[in-house]
C-alpha positions as a LaTeX table, in Angstrom:
\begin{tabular}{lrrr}
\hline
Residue & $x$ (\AA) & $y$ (\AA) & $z$ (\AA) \\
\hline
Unk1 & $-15.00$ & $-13.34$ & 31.81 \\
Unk2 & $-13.48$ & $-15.51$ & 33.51 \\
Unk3 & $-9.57$ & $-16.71$ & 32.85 \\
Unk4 & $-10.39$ & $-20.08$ & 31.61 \\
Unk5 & $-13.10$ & $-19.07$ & 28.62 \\
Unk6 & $-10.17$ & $-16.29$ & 27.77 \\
Unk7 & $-7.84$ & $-19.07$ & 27.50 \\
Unk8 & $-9.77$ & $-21.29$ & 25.41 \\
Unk9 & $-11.07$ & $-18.57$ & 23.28 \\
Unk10 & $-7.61$ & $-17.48$ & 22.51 \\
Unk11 & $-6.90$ & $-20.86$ & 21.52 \\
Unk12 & $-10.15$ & $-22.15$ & 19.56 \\
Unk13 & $-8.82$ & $-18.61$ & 17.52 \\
Unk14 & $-5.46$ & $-20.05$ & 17.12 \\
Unk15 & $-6.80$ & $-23.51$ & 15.98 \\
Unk16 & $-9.52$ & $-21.92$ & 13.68 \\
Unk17 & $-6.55$ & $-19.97$ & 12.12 \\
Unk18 & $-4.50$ & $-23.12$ & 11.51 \\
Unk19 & $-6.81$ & $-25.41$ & 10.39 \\
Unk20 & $-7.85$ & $-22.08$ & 7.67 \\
Unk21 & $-4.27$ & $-22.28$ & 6.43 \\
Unk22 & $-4.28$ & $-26.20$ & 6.55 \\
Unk23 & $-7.35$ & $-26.65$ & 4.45 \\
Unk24 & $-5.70$ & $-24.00$ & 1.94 \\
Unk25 & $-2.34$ & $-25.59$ & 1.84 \\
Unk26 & $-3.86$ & $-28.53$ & 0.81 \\
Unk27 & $-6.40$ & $-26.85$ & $-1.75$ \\
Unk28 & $-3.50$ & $-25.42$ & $-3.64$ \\
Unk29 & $-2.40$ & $-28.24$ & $-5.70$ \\
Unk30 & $-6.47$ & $-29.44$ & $-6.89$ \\
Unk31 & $-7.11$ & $-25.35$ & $-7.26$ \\
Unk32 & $-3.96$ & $-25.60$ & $-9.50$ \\
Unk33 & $-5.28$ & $-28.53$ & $-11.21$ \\
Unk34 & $-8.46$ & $-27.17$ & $-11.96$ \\
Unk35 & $-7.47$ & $-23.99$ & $-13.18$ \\
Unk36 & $-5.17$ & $-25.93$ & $-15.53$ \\
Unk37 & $-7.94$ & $-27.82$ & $-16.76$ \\
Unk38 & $-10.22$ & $-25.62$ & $-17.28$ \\
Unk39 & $-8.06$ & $-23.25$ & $-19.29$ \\
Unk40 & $-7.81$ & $-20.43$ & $-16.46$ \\
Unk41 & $-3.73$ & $-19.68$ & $-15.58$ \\
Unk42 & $-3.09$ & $-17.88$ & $-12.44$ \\
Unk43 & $-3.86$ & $-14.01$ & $-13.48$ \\
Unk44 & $-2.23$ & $-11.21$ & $-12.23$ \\
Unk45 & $-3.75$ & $-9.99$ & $-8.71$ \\
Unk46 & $-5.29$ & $-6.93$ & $-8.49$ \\
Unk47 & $-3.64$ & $-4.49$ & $-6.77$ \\
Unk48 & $-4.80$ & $-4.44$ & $-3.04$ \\
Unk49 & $-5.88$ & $-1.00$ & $-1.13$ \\
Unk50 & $-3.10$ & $-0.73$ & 0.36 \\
Unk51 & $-1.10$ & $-0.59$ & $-2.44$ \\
Unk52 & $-3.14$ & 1.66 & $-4.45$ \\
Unk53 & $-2.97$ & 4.01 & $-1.68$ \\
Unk54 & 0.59 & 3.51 & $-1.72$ \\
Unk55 & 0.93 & 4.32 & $-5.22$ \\
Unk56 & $-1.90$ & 7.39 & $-4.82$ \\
Unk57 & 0.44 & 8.62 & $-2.45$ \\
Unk58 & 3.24 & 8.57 & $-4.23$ \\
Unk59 & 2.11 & 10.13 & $-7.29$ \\
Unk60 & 0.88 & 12.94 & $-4.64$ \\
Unk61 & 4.40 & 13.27 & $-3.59$ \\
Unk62 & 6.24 & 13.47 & $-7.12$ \\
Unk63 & 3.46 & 16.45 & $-8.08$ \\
Unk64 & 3.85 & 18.15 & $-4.61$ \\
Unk65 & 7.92 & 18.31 & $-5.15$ \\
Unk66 & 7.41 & 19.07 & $-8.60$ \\
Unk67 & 5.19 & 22.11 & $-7.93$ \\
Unk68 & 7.70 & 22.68 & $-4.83$ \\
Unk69 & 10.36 & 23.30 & $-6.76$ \\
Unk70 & 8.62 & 25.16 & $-9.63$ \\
Unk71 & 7.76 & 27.72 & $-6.47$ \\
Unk72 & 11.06 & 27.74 & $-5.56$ \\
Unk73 & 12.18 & 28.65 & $-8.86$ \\
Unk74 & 9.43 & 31.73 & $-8.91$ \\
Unk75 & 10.35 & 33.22 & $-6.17$ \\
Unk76 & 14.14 & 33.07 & $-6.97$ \\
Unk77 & 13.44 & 34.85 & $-9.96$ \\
Unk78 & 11.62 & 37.46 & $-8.39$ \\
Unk79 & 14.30 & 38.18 & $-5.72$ \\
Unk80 & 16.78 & 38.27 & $-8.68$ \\
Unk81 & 14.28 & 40.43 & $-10.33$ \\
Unk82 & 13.79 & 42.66 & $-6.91$ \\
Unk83 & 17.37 & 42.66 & $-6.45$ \\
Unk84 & 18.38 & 43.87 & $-9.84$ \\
Unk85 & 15.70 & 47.10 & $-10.21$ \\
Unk86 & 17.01 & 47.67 & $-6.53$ \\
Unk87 & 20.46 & 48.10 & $-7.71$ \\
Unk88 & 18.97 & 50.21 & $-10.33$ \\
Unk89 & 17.57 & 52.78 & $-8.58$ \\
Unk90 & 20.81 & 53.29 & $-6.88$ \\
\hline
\end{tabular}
């Protein structure tokens, strides 16, 4: 392709991107209008995938320390435990 139809491609995207955000900049005000008369307040987004990843992987994390340290604490107890019928036996 040549340099020229890369060129305007690139820039028909860049206009086709600002004329999106144009037409919904000035949308907002009638969609705020409309929802006001019509009874419907703005609601509470859901949560995109990305953030219920995010939160999926946190929640991994918290139970993956948590059974972390319970292992921890296991095998502590069982080298106190080894170490004490060890000195036992002496």
């Amino acid at each position: 392709m040549s340099k020229h139809f890369e060129d305007a491609r690139y820039y028909l995207g860049r206009a086709a991107e600002h004329a999106k955000a144009g037409v919904k900049e000035e949308l907002e005000p009638v969609e705020a209008r409309v929802k006001e008369l019509v009874g419907r307040e703005d609601e509470e987004p859901e949560p995109s995938r990305l953030d219920r990843l995010q939160a999926d992987l946190k929640e991994l994390e918290e139970r993956a320390e948590g059974e972390a340290r319970e292992a921890v604490a296991s095998a502590r107890e069982r080298v106190a435990e080894y170490r004490g019928k060890d000195t036992a036996a002496e």
